């Protein structure tokens, strides 16, 4: 596992534009090799700025969406039009504004009453699109992750069962502290990715970001520490507010 690459930006806006630059670099590289590019999108607030930039007319017209397959990292078990739905946020910021072919966005059906069936359905969708070899894990080209102030990522919250899942690619996870059911990609799938970019912004993340990046390994407390791609690169795109307690990174680079 290569050492994480940490980049500090003056604002969430700057961080998001830098993430777009990396996204386009990766698409360019992949397009030369194998055409299809796969990316898994997190929910929450932080990535919304990037998705809005991606959905803007100036940017979206230059992205080869027909070669890109978009997945969700996780989803709240609510209706897709619910205010808390990650899909709703992604649809409003990106899908409703960019010329993305419908079959290229793979929505996590977290509202299905049978969450196990929803999880296996989504895993089969991933298999159908990424076509891993028999017995191998699907390799996403890029995963965009966030991190909560408690060190969770995806819907892998400290002390919840899905954090320890080593077989299923997608599974449900009940988050007691939120009194909420979620569906989430699991660590085997995340850690099979070619590139992972954490987008972290805000003062309230500073403490946990220092613990995750500079503290001792404490993966039960900080699931984000368990994101260590086997053959992949992890980058942390953080703003100055979130980075204020870090001691070993260059100050704002832009
Ligand atoms: C979710 C996300 C989650 C998110 C973190 C950070 O469904 O909420 O996938 O893992 O990335 O909670 O959320 P913010 O970006 O809103 O701080």
Coordinates of C-alpha atoms and ligand atoms in Angstrom, one line a residue:
X1 CA 0.0 0.0 0.0
X2 CA 1.6 3.3 -1.1
X3 CA 1.9 6.2 1.4
X4 CA -1.2 8.5 1.2
X5 CA -0.7 11.7 -0.8
X6 CA -2.1 14.6 1.3
X7 CA -2.9 17.9 -0.4
X8 CA -4.1 21.0 1.5
X9 CA -6.3 23.6 -0.3
X10 CA -7.4 27.0 0.8
X11 CA -11.1 26.2 0.4
X12 CA -13.6 23.5 -0.5
X13 CA -14.0 25.2 -3.8
X14 CA -10.2 24.9 -4.6
X15 CA -10.2 21.3 -3.3
X16 CA -13.1 20.5 -5.6
X17 CA -11.5 21.9 -8.7
X18 CA -8.3 20.0 -7.9
X19 CA -10.4 16.8 -7.6
X20 CA -11.9 17.6 -11.0
X21 CA -8.4 18.0 -12.5
X22 CA -7.4 14.5 -11.1
X23 CA -10.7 13.0 -12.4
X24 CA -10.0 14.3 -15.9
X25 CA -6.4 13.1 -15.7
X26 CA -7.6 9.6 -14.8
X27 CA -10.2 9.6 -17.5
X28 CA -7.6 10.6 -20.0
X29 CA -5.3 7.8 -18.9
X30 CA -8.0 5.2 -18.9
X31 CA -9.5 6.2 -22.2
X32 CA -6.1 5.5 -23.9
X33 CA -6.1 2.0 -22.4
X34 CA -9.5 0.4 -22.0
X35 CA -12.2 2.9 -22.8
X36 CA -14.6 2.2 -19.9
X37 CA -14.0 4.2 -16.7
X38 CA -15.7 3.4 -13.4
X39 CA -16.1 5.8 -10.5
X40 CA -18.0 5.4 -7.2
X41 CA -19.5 8.6 -5.7
X42 CA -20.0 9.3 -2.0
X43 CA -22.9 11.2 -0.6
X44 CA -23.0 13.8 2.2
X45 CA -22.2 17.5 1.7
X46 CA -18.5 17.7 0.9
X47 CA -18.5 16.2 -2.7
X48 CA -21.6 18.2 -3.7
X49 CA -19.4 21.1 -4.9
X50 CA -17.4 18.8 -7.1
X51 CA -20.6 17.2 -8.5
X52 CA -22.0 20.7 -9.2
X53 CA -18.8 21.6 -11.1
X54 CA -18.9 18.3 -13.0
X55 CA -22.5 19.1 -13.9
X56 CA -21.9 22.6 -15.1
X57 CA -22.2 23.2 -18.8
X58 CA -18.6 24.4 -19.3
X59 CA -17.2 21.2 -17.7
X60 CA -19.9 18.5 -18.5
X61 CA -19.6 19.0 -22.2
X62 CA -16.0 18.0 -22.2
X63 CA -16.4 14.8 -20.2
X64 CA -16.7 11.5 -22.2
X65 CA -19.8 10.4 -20.1
X66 CA -20.6 7.6 -22.6
X67 CA -17.4 5.8 -21.4
X68 CA -17.9 6.4 -17.7
X69 CA -19.9 4.3 -15.3
X70 CA -20.9 5.9 -12.1
X71 CA -21.8 4.0 -8.9
X72 CA -22.7 5.0 -5.4
X73 CA -20.4 4.3 -2.4
X74 CA -23.3 4.2 0.0
X75 CA -26.9 5.2 0.4
X76 CA -29.3 5.9 3.2
X77 CA -32.3 3.5 3.3
X78 CA -34.8 6.1 2.3
X79 CA -36.8 6.8 -0.9
X80 CA -34.7 8.2 -3.7
X81 CA -36.6 11.5 -3.5
X82 CA -36.1 11.8 0.3
X83 CA -34.1 14.9 1.5
X84 CA -31.5 12.6 3.1
X85 CA -31.0 10.5 -0.1
X86 CA -27.5 10.6 -1.5
X87 CA -29.0 9.8 -4.9
X88 CA -31.2 12.8 -4.7
X89 CA -28.2 15.0 -4.0
X90 CA -26.2 13.4 -6.9
X91 CA -29.2 13.8 -9.2
X92 CA -29.7 17.4 -8.4
X93 CA -26.0 18.4 -8.5
X94 CA -24.9 16.2 -11.5
X95 CA -27.3 13.8 -13.1
X96 CA -30.0 16.3 -14.0
X97 CA -27.4 18.7 -15.5
X98 CA -24.9 16.6 -17.4
X99 CA -25.4 14.5 -20.5
X100 CA -24.9 11.2 -18.7
X101 CA -26.6 8.2 -20.4
X102 CA -29.1 6.7 -17.9
X103 CA -27.6 3.2 -18.1
X104 CA -24.3 4.6 -17.0
X105 CA -25.5 5.7 -13.6
X106 CA -26.0 2.7 -11.2
X107 CA -28.3 3.8 -8.4
X108 CA -28.1 1.9 -5.1
X109 CA -31.7 0.7 -4.4
X110 CA -31.5 1.2 -0.7
X111 CA -35.2 1.9 -0.4
X112 CA -36.1 -1.7 -1.1
X113 CA -37.7 -3.3 2.0
X114 CA -35.5 -6.4 1.6
X115 CA -32.0 -4.8 2.2
X116 CA -30.2 -8.1 1.6
X117 CA -31.8 -8.4 -1.8
X118 CA -30.9 -4.8 -2.6
X119 CA -27.3 -5.4 -1.6
X120 CA -26.9 -8.5 -3.7
X121 CA -28.7 -6.9 -6.6
X122 CA -26.2 -4.0 -6.5
X123 CA -23.3 -6.3 -6.2
X124 CA -24.5 -8.1 -9.3
X125 CA -24.8 -4.8 -11.1
X126 CA -21.2 -4.0 -10.2
X127 CA -20.2 -7.5 -11.4
X128 CA -22.1 -7.0 -14.7
X129 CA -20.4 -3.7 -15.4
X130 CA -16.8 -4.2 -14.1
X131 CA -16.7 -7.9 -15.1
X132 CA -14.0 -9.1 -12.6
X133 CA -12.4 -12.4 -13.2
X134 CA -14.0 -15.4 -11.4
X135 CA -13.1 -15.2 -7.7
X136 CA -11.6 -11.7 -8.1
X137 CA -12.8 -8.4 -6.6
X138 CA -14.2 -5.7 -8.9
X139 CA -11.6 -3.0 -9.4
X140 CA -13.1 0.5 -9.5
X141 CA -10.9 3.1 -11.3
X142 CA -11.7 5.8 -8.8
X143 CA -13.6 6.0 -5.5
X144 CA -14.5 9.4 -4.0
X145 CA -14.8 9.1 -0.2
X146 CA -15.7 11.5 2.5
X147 CA -14.9 11.2 6.2
X148 CA -17.2 12.0 9.1
X149 CA -15.9 13.8 12.3
X150 CA -16.1 10.4 13.9
X151 CA -13.7 8.9 11.4
X152 CA -16.3 6.9 9.4
X153 CA -16.2 6.7 5.7
X154 CA -18.8 5.4 3.3
X155 CA -21.4 4.0 5.7
X156 CA -18.7 2.2 7.7
X157 CA -19.3 3.7 11.1
X158 CA -17.1 2.8 14.1
X159 CA -18.5 -0.3 15.9
X160 CA -20.9 -1.2 13.2
X161 CA -21.0 -4.7 11.7
X162 CA -20.3 -3.7 8.0
X163 CA -16.8 -2.5 9.0
X164 CA -15.7 -6.1 9.4
X165 CA -17.3 -7.5 6.3
X166 CA -14.7 -9.4 4.3
X167 CA -16.9 -11.3 1.8
X168 CA -19.9 -9.3 0.6
X169 CA -19.2 -6.4 -1.8
X170 CA -22.3 -4.5 -0.7
X171 CA -24.2 -4.9 2.5
X172 CA -26.6 -3.2 4.8
X173 CA -25.5 -1.6 7.9
X174 CA -27.6 -0.3 10.8
X175 CA -26.1 2.8 12.4
X176 CA -27.4 3.0 15.9
X177 CA -26.3 6.5 16.6
X178 CA -28.2 7.7 13.6
X179 CA -31.0 5.3 14.1
X180 CA -30.6 4.7 10.4
X181 CA -30.2 1.7 8.0
X182 CA -27.7 2.2 5.2
X183 CA -26.3 0.2 2.3
X184 CA -22.6 0.5 1.6
X185 CA -19.7 -0.8 -0.4
X186 CA -17.5 -2.8 1.9
X187 CA -13.8 -2.6 2.5
X188 CA -12.8 -5.4 0.2
X189 CA -14.3 -3.5 -2.7
X190 CA -13.0 -0.1 -1.6
X191 CA -9.5 -1.6 -1.1
X192 CA -9.5 -3.2 -4.6
X193 CA -9.8 0.3 -6.2
X194 CA -7.1 1.7 -8.4
X195 CA -7.4 5.2 -6.8
X196 CA -9.2 6.6 -3.8
X197 CA -9.6 10.3 -3.1
X198 CA -10.8 11.4 0.3
X199 CA -12.5 14.8 0.1
X200 CA -12.4 16.4 3.6
X201 CA -13.5 19.9 4.5
X202 CA -14.3 21.8 7.6
X203 CA -13.0 22.6 11.1
X204 CA -15.1 19.9 12.7
X205 CA -13.0 17.3 10.9
X206 CA -9.6 18.6 12.1
X207 CA -9.3 16.4 15.2
X208 CA -10.3 13.1 13.5
X209 CA -8.2 13.9 10.4
X210 CA -5.1 14.3 12.6
X211 CA -5.9 11.1 14.4
X212 CA -6.6 9.2 11.2
X213 CA -3.5 10.5 9.3
X214 CA -1.0 11.1 12.1
X215 CA -2.2 9.1 15.1
X216 CA -1.6 5.5 15.9
X217 CA -3.5 2.9 13.9
X218 CA -6.9 2.6 15.6
X219 CA -9.1 1.1 12.9
X220 CA -11.9 0.1 15.2
X221 CA -12.2 3.8 16.2
X222 CA -11.5 5.2 12.8
X223 CA -12.8 3.0 9.9
X224 CA -11.2 5.5 7.5
X225 CA -7.8 4.1 8.6
X226 CA -8.9 0.7 7.1
X227 CA -9.0 2.2 3.6
X228 CA -5.7 0.9 2.3
X229 CA -6.0 -0.2 -1.3
X230 CA -4.0 -3.3 -2.0
X231 CA -2.8 -2.1 -5.3
X232 CA -3.9 1.5 -5.4
X233 CA -3.2 5.1 -4.5
X234 CA -5.0 7.0 -1.7
X235 CA -5.0 10.8 -1.8
X236 CA -6.4 13.1 0.8
X237 CA -7.7 16.4 -0.6
X238 CA -8.4 18.5 2.5
X239 CA -9.1 22.2 3.1
X240 CA -7.1 24.3 5.5
X241 CA -9.8 24.2 8.1
X242 CA -9.7 20.4 8.3
X243 CA -5.9 20.4 8.1
X244 CA -5.3 22.9 10.9
X245 CA -4.1 20.2 13.3
X246 CA -1.9 18.3 10.9
X247 CA 1.8 18.7 11.6
X248 CA 3.4 16.9 8.6
X249 CA 1.9 18.4 5.5
X250 CA 2.7 21.3 3.2
X251 CA 0.5 24.3 3.9
X252 CA -2.1 25.3 1.3
X253 CA -0.9 24.6 -2.2
X254 CA -3.4 26.7 -4.0
Ligands
LIG1 C1 -23.0 9.6 3.6 C2 -21.6 9.6 3.1 C3 -20.6 9.6 4.2 C4 -20.0 11.0 4.1 C5 -19.4 11.4 5.4 C6 -19.0 12.9 5.4 O1 -23.8 8.9 3.2 O2 -23.2 10.4 4.5 O3 -21.3 8.7 2.2 O4 -19.7 8.7 4.4 O5 -18.9 10.9 3.2 O6 -20.4 11.3 6.4 O7 -20.1 13.7 5.1 P1 -20.0 15.2 4.8 O8 -19.3 15.4 3.5 O9 -21.4 15.7 4.8 O10 -19.2 15.9 6.0

